[in-house]
Amino acid sequence: MSPRPDVSEERKQQILEAAIAVFARLGFHASRMDDIATQAGLSKGALYLYYKNKDALIVALLKYFFTQEMKHLRAFVEANRDEAVAEQLLLLTRQFSATMQSMIDLMPISFEFYALAGRDGEIRQFLQEYFQEYRRDLARLIERGIERGEFQPVDAQATAVTIAALYEGLALLHFVDMQAFQWAAQAETSIQLLLAGLRPIPLHK
Amino acid sequence: MSPRPDVSEERKQQILEAAIAVFARLGFHASRMDDIATQAGLSKGALYLYYKNKDALIVALLKYFFTQEMKHLRAFVEANRDEAVAEQLLLLTRQFSATMQSMIDLMPISFEFYALAGRDGEIRQFLQEYFQEYRRDLARLIERGIERGEFQPVDAQATAVTIAALYEGLALLHFVDMQAFQWAAQAETSIQLLLAGLRPIPLHK
Amino acid sequence: MSPRPDVSEERKQQILEAAIAVFARLGFHASRMDDIATQAGLSKGALYLYYKNKDALIVALLKYFFTQEMKHLRAFVEANRDEAVAEQLLLLTRQFSATMQSMIDLMPISFEFYALAGRDGEIRQFLQEYFQEYRRDLARLIERGIERGEFQPVDAQATAVTIAALYEGLALLHFVDMQAFQWAAQAETSIQLLLAGLRPIPLHK
Amino acid sequence: MSPRPDVSEERKQQILEAAIAVFARLGFHASRMDDIATQAGLSKGALYLYYKNKDALIVALLKYFFTQEMKHLRAFVEANRDEAVAEQLLLLTRQFSATMQSMIDLMPISFEFYALAGRDGEIRQFLQEYFQEYRRDLARLIERGIERGEFQPVDAQATAVTIAALYEGLALLHFVDMQAFQWAAQAETSIQLLLAGLRPIPLHK
DNA sequence: TATGAATGAGATTTCATTCAT
DNA sequence: AATGAATGAAATCTCATTCAT
């Protein structure tokens, strides 16, 4: 419509990606608006044309960050509908492993968000919604497994929470000590342990 | 005996506890040394008599924090040596639940430490040692379970990681959304799911 | 040409001159960065855009101060090459007198630099180079006097040191007690006393 | 009188000497009352029993410092009354050299006092009196030289100022750059140059 | 006398934010 | 739209001085 295409969205994205890089390296507090501007190849003033202030940039980052995550989960669920549920969970775990490997540098950002969630209502609410969706998607999967007779008739909600917790906890432990275990193998072993408890008890050998 | 007893240790403790209260409420960054001084009922200057600077206070807090945790775990393990291992894990989970309930306000501090671990070698190393001990204690428990025939001959290390991850992940999910699930019940259900997979497969009905 | 010309050099100069005024009045220690900012008509923050910290400002001042001095000496030597050497020394002394009169307020700054030289290598080295040049220029003058037969064949180096010391010492005594002697007259008398000893001994009346 | 001898003077001296050591090393500003207390082997509080505050300690030091100097000069003049005046000046110069060698570490203190003299009336007045006495003693010596026919009938005051300036200036130059010249030899050469101009012009070869 | 823990005013320095260009 | 010089509020940290013991 406009003769010049709107560069506004492009700029916002450019700034957001610069912010991710800087925040991951230095943390929210130690990151200067100047650092982000430099990283984005813009001036400090330009940042304020696109984001009201540093906090607004952090919140925008939060949303971008976890929305991406959710998209990945959705895309995966969509793509693997037809597999056996246990198989889907295994594949999901593998994808989670792969994602984690490439996102390890960004994990401090997540922890800062979790810490902020304790003090900032907006951030807390967003994260709550994110995890709600996450659990809901997992719960649906579990329910399908039960319906199909793959799993015992466990509490799907509680099992979804357990799986989500396992993922988050593994990511945390891995982040703190990358030497402690082989990430991909451990994630698979952990989920297998859980699946072992979910499978129906064989009636006879 | 001495005219003035050494108040040094007492003061350090007093300051540390004030710091916990303030850091939990405001976060490391937003907490002013003045806030901590006021909370401790001391002057700002007094803080610097006992801790070199704000960072030293944060590191002291880290150590205090996780050392306490470790003591609790050790005391528990010691006290419940004679129970069946599955029972011990269940009791441990219950204790973890109870501890968590009372520590919920301190969780942002943990997340800040995890975030810091990505950037500060001293903090990272301390947390690594903490989690190493944690995993080792759990692994010993699992091994005993296997020896006693309570559990299948699983990989004790990997199982310990799984349990530790479960605890951390549950704490995280609960912290972000306390409405999402009944904390104590969920922790117990989660560990039961895991135990189900650990138990020997009955040979016949 | 450029929309906004580079004000950087101008600002640095502006700050330096403000610093001279304030340091001379209050001394390095009692001078607040705020005082200097106010004197310069800038904000405190602006000072830090141009000088890393207070010490950097002091060092920049040192260099500015003594470099100016050296320029004056050089310009003088250049302008009076063709005079008789004794006459040049007399003229130099008069110029020194005149300069001193106008610089008397800045002398405490010099003394602070001399005190600092005992503790700060960078400052010491700079002053050493300054005085080396100063002595060298004087020594050349003396040598010329000897060559021309105006002076006895004295040790030019040692004589240069003597003259330099005389200047510094006179400035010191005058600074401490301005009532003690007529500055210009004293400087001239002192140098004449010295010149008297340098002149060749007349062979007969 | 008192059964216990008054330790008050002893303590004041002890503190003063500690202050000299610390001030010489660190300068007035960077020297902490704590440093001085430690150096004196006393507590910080004890300092305040003997000196009102840091400034009072500095002023006491000033007086001690220059009074000692003056005593040395007086003692010397007294001891060498009967020498030829030129010889006395030479001996004085040698003594000055020797003193300087041992006092070099204390020179930054002098420079700080000179800097302070520009801003503090009490310090300025004390230094003025010191230098007045110094010049007066030197002037008397010169006068005696003139009376005895050793020197030409120069202005004794102005000559005294010249000698005092020479001493101060040499000390300054030596302090800033100890490599620049052999201190004792230079002092002697300088005073010889001056004496050369003071001696009566020989009527014939 | 002597101590040294405690104070708190005040200094330097940082950096998010603004705004003239 | 974009810049980057300038601001100034606010934080950390220091240290001369006090005072209960």
PDB file of N, CA, C and O in Angstrom, chain A residues 48-84:
ATOM      1  N   TYR A  48      14.251   3.517  21.480  1.00  0.00           N
ATOM      2  CA  TYR A  48      13.101   4.123  22.150  1.00  0.00           C
ATOM      3  C   TYR A  48      11.986   4.485  21.177  1.00  0.00           C
ATOM      4  O   TYR A  48      10.880   4.796  21.590  1.00  0.00           O
ATOM      5  N   LEU A  49      12.304   4.457  19.896  1.00  0.00           N
ATOM      6  CA  LEU A  49      11.245   4.665  18.909  1.00  0.00           C
ATOM      7  C   LEU A  49      10.387   3.417  18.799  1.00  0.00           C
ATOM      8  O   LEU A  49       9.212   3.491  18.438  1.00  0.00           O
ATOM      9  N   TYR A  50      10.984   2.262  19.140  1.00  0.00           N
ATOM     10  CA  TYR A  50      10.259   1.002  18.929  1.00  0.00           C
ATOM     11  C   TYR A  50       9.812   0.347  20.219  1.00  0.00           C
ATOM     12  O   TYR A  50       8.853  -0.420  20.227  1.00  0.00           O
ATOM     13  N   TYR A  51      10.501   0.668  21.306  1.00  0.00           N
ATOM     14  CA  TYR A  51      10.092   0.132  22.614  1.00  0.00           C
ATOM     15  C   TYR A  51      10.118   1.257  23.630  1.00  0.00           C
ATOM     16  O   TYR A  51      11.084   2.011  23.724  1.00  0.00           O
ATOM     17  N   LYS A  52       9.041   1.321  24.389  1.00  0.00           N
ATOM     18  CA  LYS A  52       8.858   2.416  25.336  1.00  0.00           C
ATOM     19  C   LYS A  52      10.054   2.570  26.270  1.00  0.00           C
ATOM     20  O   LYS A  52      10.510   3.665  26.546  1.00  0.00           O
ATOM     21  N   ASN A  53      10.555   1.449  26.783  1.00  0.00           N
ATOM     22  CA  ASN A  53      11.699   1.497  27.687  1.00  0.00           C
ATOM     23  C   ASN A  53      12.288   0.098  27.826  1.00  0.00           C
ATOM     24  O   ASN A  53      11.838  -0.839  27.173  1.00  0.00           O
ATOM     25  N   LYS A  54      13.256  -0.028  28.699  1.00  0.00           N
ATOM     26  CA  LYS A  54      13.950  -1.296  28.823  1.00  0.00           C
ATOM     27  C   LYS A  54      13.002  -2.417  29.264  1.00  0.00           C
ATOM     28  O   LYS A  54      13.054  -3.533  28.743  1.00  0.00           O
ATOM     29  N   ASP A  55      12.120  -2.094  30.186  1.00  0.00           N
ATOM     30  CA  ASP A  55      11.171  -3.101  30.668  1.00  0.00           C
ATOM     31  C   ASP A  55      10.273  -3.601  29.544  1.00  0.00           C
ATOM     32  O   ASP A  55       9.981  -4.799  29.455  1.00  0.00           O
ATOM     33  N   ALA A  56       9.823  -2.681  28.714  1.00  0.00           N
ATOM     34  CA  ALA A  56       8.951  -3.069  27.597  1.00  0.00           C
ATOM     35  C   ALA A  56       9.696  -4.025  26.662  1.00  0.00           C
ATOM     36  O   ALA A  56       9.104  -4.962  26.113  1.00  0.00           O
ATOM     37  N   LEU A  57      10.985  -3.766  26.518  1.00  0.00           N
ATOM     38  CA  LEU A  57      11.808  -4.635  25.668  1.00  0.00           C
ATOM     39  C   LEU A  57      11.901  -6.032  26.286  1.00  0.00           C
ATOM     40  O   LEU A  57      11.813  -7.050  25.581  1.00  0.00           O
ATOM     41  N   ILE A  58      12.039  -6.067  27.593  1.00  0.00           N
ATOM     42  CA  ILE A  58      12.120  -7.359  28.290  1.00  0.00           C
ATOM     43  C   ILE A  58      10.810  -8.135  28.143  1.00  0.00           C
ATOM     44  O   ILE A  58      10.809  -9.336  27.854  1.00  0.00           O
ATOM     45  N   VAL A  59       9.714  -7.434  28.306  1.00  0.00           N
ATOM     46  CA  VAL A  59       8.416  -8.100  28.186  1.00  0.00           C
ATOM     47  C   VAL A  59       8.197  -8.598  26.748  1.00  0.00           C
ATOM     48  O   VAL A  59       7.726  -9.715  26.528  1.00  0.00           O
ATOM     49  N   ALA A  60       8.565  -7.772  25.805  1.00  0.00           N
ATOM     50  CA  ALA A  60       8.420  -8.188  24.396  1.00  0.00           C
ATOM     51  C   ALA A  60       9.260  -9.434  24.136  1.00  0.00           C
ATOM     52  O   ALA A  60       8.844 -10.350  23.428  1.00  0.00           O
ATOM     53  N   LEU A  61      10.431  -9.447  24.751  1.00  0.00           N
ATOM     54  CA  LEU A  61      11.326 -10.586  24.587  1.00  0.00           C
ATOM     55  C   LEU A  61      10.701 -11.850  25.189  1.00  0.00           C
ATOM     56  O   LEU A  61      10.726 -12.921  24.590  1.00  0.00           O
ATOM     57  N   LEU A  62      10.139 -11.681  26.371  1.00  0.00           N
ATOM     58  CA  LEU A  62       9.461 -12.804  27.035  1.00  0.00           C
ATOM     59  C   LEU A  62       8.441 -13.420  26.102  1.00  0.00           C
ATOM     60  O   LEU A  62       8.397 -14.646  25.919  1.00  0.00           O
ATOM     61  N   LYS A  63       7.613 -12.577  25.500  1.00  0.00           N
ATOM     62  CA  LYS A  63       6.525 -13.080  24.666  1.00  0.00           C
ATOM     63  C   LYS A  63       7.070 -13.748  23.413  1.00  0.00           C
ATOM     64  O   LYS A  63       6.617 -14.822  23.020  1.00  0.00           O
ATOM     65  N   TYR A  64       8.034 -13.119  22.818  1.00  0.00           N
ATOM     66  CA  TYR A  64       8.651 -13.681  21.614  1.00  0.00           C
ATOM     67  C   TYR A  64       9.239 -15.051  21.924  1.00  0.00           C
ATOM     68  O   TYR A  64       9.021 -16.036  21.212  1.00  0.00           O
ATOM     69  N   PHE A  65       9.940 -15.094  23.009  1.00  0.00           N
ATOM     70  CA  PHE A  65      10.681 -16.264  23.435  1.00  0.00           C
ATOM     71  C   PHE A  65       9.780 -17.478  23.618  1.00  0.00           C
ATOM     72  O   PHE A  65       9.971 -18.527  23.016  1.00  0.00           O
ATOM     73  N   PHE A  66       8.770 -17.319  24.443  1.00  0.00           N
ATOM     74  CA  PHE A  66       7.921 -18.461  24.785  1.00  0.00           C
ATOM     75  C   PHE A  66       6.883 -18.741  23.710  1.00  0.00           C
ATOM     76  O   PHE A  66       6.411 -19.871  23.584  1.00  0.00           O
ATOM     77  N   THR A  67       6.551 -17.737  22.922  1.00  0.00           N
ATOM     78  CA  THR A  67       5.635 -17.984  21.817  1.00  0.00           C
ATOM     79  C   THR A  67       6.311 -18.878  20.776  1.00  0.00           C
ATOM     80  O   THR A  67       5.691 -19.791  20.222  1.00  0.00           O
ATOM     81  N   GLN A  68       7.548 -18.628  20.531  1.00  0.00           N
ATOM     82  CA  GLN A  68       8.322 -19.478  19.633  1.00  0.00           C
ATOM     83  C   GLN A  68       8.306 -20.929  20.116  1.00  0.00           C
ATOM     84  O   GLN A  68       8.050 -21.850  19.352  1.00  0.00           O
ATOM     85  N   GLU A  69       8.577 -21.079  21.393  1.00  0.00           N
ATOM     86  CA  GLU A  69       8.573 -22.409  21.999  1.00  0.00           C
ATOM     87  C   GLU A  69       7.253 -23.129  21.740  1.00  0.00           C
ATOM     88  O   GLU A  69       7.218 -24.288  21.346  1.00  0.00           O
ATOM     89  N   MET A  70       6.195 -22.377  22.003  1.00  0.00           N
ATOM     90  CA  MET A  70       4.875 -22.978  21.868  1.00  0.00           C
ATOM     91  C   MET A  70       4.601 -23.368  20.417  1.00  0.00           C
ATOM     92  O   MET A  70       4.051 -24.442  20.146  1.00  0.00           O
ATOM     93  N   LYS A  71       5.044 -22.524  19.512  1.00  0.00           N
ATOM     94  CA  LYS A  71       4.861 -22.835  18.093  1.00  0.00           C
ATOM     95  C   LYS A  71       5.538 -24.147  17.742  1.00  0.00           C
ATOM     96  O   LYS A  71       4.995 -24.982  17.023  1.00  0.00           O
ATOM     97  N   HIS A  72       6.732 -24.312  18.255  1.00  0.00           N
ATOM     98  CA  HIS A  72       7.456 -25.542  17.978  1.00  0.00           C
ATOM     99  C   HIS A  72       6.704 -26.752  18.489  1.00  0.00           C
ATOM    100  O   HIS A  72       6.549 -27.755  17.796  1.00  0.00           O
ATOM    101  N   LEU A  73       6.200 -26.657  19.708  1.00  0.00           N
ATOM    102  CA  LEU A  73       5.449 -27.776  20.283  1.00  0.00           C
ATOM    103  C   LEU A  73       4.240 -28.095  19.412  1.00  0.00           C
ATOM    104  O   LEU A  73       3.989 -29.243  19.035  1.00  0.00           O
ATOM    105  N   ARG A  74       3.473 -27.054  19.067  1.00  0.00           N
ATOM    106  CA  ARG A  74       2.276 -27.243  18.255  1.00  0.00           C
ATOM    107  C   ARG A  74       2.588 -27.900  16.909  1.00  0.00           C
ATOM    108  O   ARG A  74       1.919 -28.832  16.479  1.00  0.00           O
ATOM    109  N   ALA A  75       3.615 -27.382  16.277  1.00  0.00           N
ATOM    110  CA  ALA A  75       3.988 -27.910  14.967  1.00  0.00           C
ATOM    111  C   ALA A  75       4.323 -29.387  15.093  1.00  0.00           C
ATOM    112  O   ALA A  75       3.915 -30.213  14.267  1.00  0.00           O
ATOM    113  N   PHE A  76       5.015 -29.716  16.180  1.00  0.00           N
ATOM    114  CA  PHE A  76       5.401 -31.105  16.379  1.00  0.00           C
ATOM    115  C   PHE A  76       4.175 -31.993  16.581  1.00  0.00           C
ATOM    116  O   PHE A  76       4.014 -33.033  15.920  1.00  0.00           O
ATOM    117  N   VAL A  77       3.310 -31.566  17.476  1.00  0.00           N
ATOM    118  CA  VAL A  77       2.112 -32.355  17.770  1.00  0.00           C
ATOM    119  C   VAL A  77       1.317 -32.581  16.482  1.00  0.00           C
ATOM    120  O   VAL A  77       0.885 -33.689  16.176  1.00  0.00           O
ATOM    121  N   GLU A  78       1.169 -31.514  15.734  1.00  0.00           N
ATOM    122  CA  GLU A  78       0.441 -31.578  14.478  1.00  0.00           C
ATOM    123  C   GLU A  78       1.057 -32.626  13.535  1.00  0.00           C
ATOM    124  O   GLU A  78       0.357 -33.435  12.927  1.00  0.00           O
ATOM    125  N   ALA A  79       2.376 -32.584  13.456  1.00  0.00           N
ATOM    126  CA  ALA A  79       3.078 -33.414  12.474  1.00  0.00           C
ATOM    127  C   ALA A  79       3.082 -34.890  12.839  1.00  0.00           C
ATOM    128  O   ALA A  79       3.296 -35.742  11.987  1.00  0.00           O
ATOM    129  N   ASN A  80       2.851 -35.195  14.120  1.00  0.00           N
ATOM    130  CA  ASN A  80       3.026 -36.583  14.554  1.00  0.00           C
ATOM    131  C   ASN A  80       1.756 -37.220  15.107  1.00  0.00           C
ATOM    132  O   ASN A  80       1.813 -38.223  15.816  1.00  0.00           O
ATOM    133  N   ARG A  81       0.634 -36.617  14.752  1.00  0.00           N
ATOM    134  CA  ARG A  81      -0.659 -37.086  15.238  1.00  0.00           C
ATOM    135  C   ARG A  81      -0.842 -38.600  15.126  1.00  0.00           C
ATOM    136  O   ARG A  81      -1.489 -39.211  15.975  1.00  0.00           O
ATOM    137  N   ASP A  82      -0.344 -39.134  14.059  1.00  0.00           N
ATOM    138  CA  ASP A  82      -0.725 -40.509  13.740  1.00  0.00           C
ATOM    139  C   ASP A  82       0.161 -41.570  14.373  1.00  0.00           C
ATOM    140  O   ASP A  82      -0.158 -42.757  14.335  1.00  0.00           O
ATOM    141  N   GLU A  83       1.249 -41.155  14.943  1.00  0.00           N
ATOM    142  CA  GLU A  83       2.125 -42.113  15.613  1.00  0.00           C
ATOM    143  C   GLU A  83       1.460 -42.682  16.860  1.00  0.00           C
ATOM    144  O   GLU A  83       0.530 -42.100  17.398  1.00  0.00           O
ATOM    145  N   ALA A  84       2.027 -43.774  17.349  1.00  0.00           N
ATOM    146  CA  ALA A  84       1.623 -44.255  18.673  1.00  0.00           C
ATOM    147  C   ALA A  84       2.019 -43.200  19.696  1.00  0.00           C
ATOM    148  O   ALA A  84       3.002 -42.489  19.514  1.00  0.00           O
TER     149      ALA A  84
END
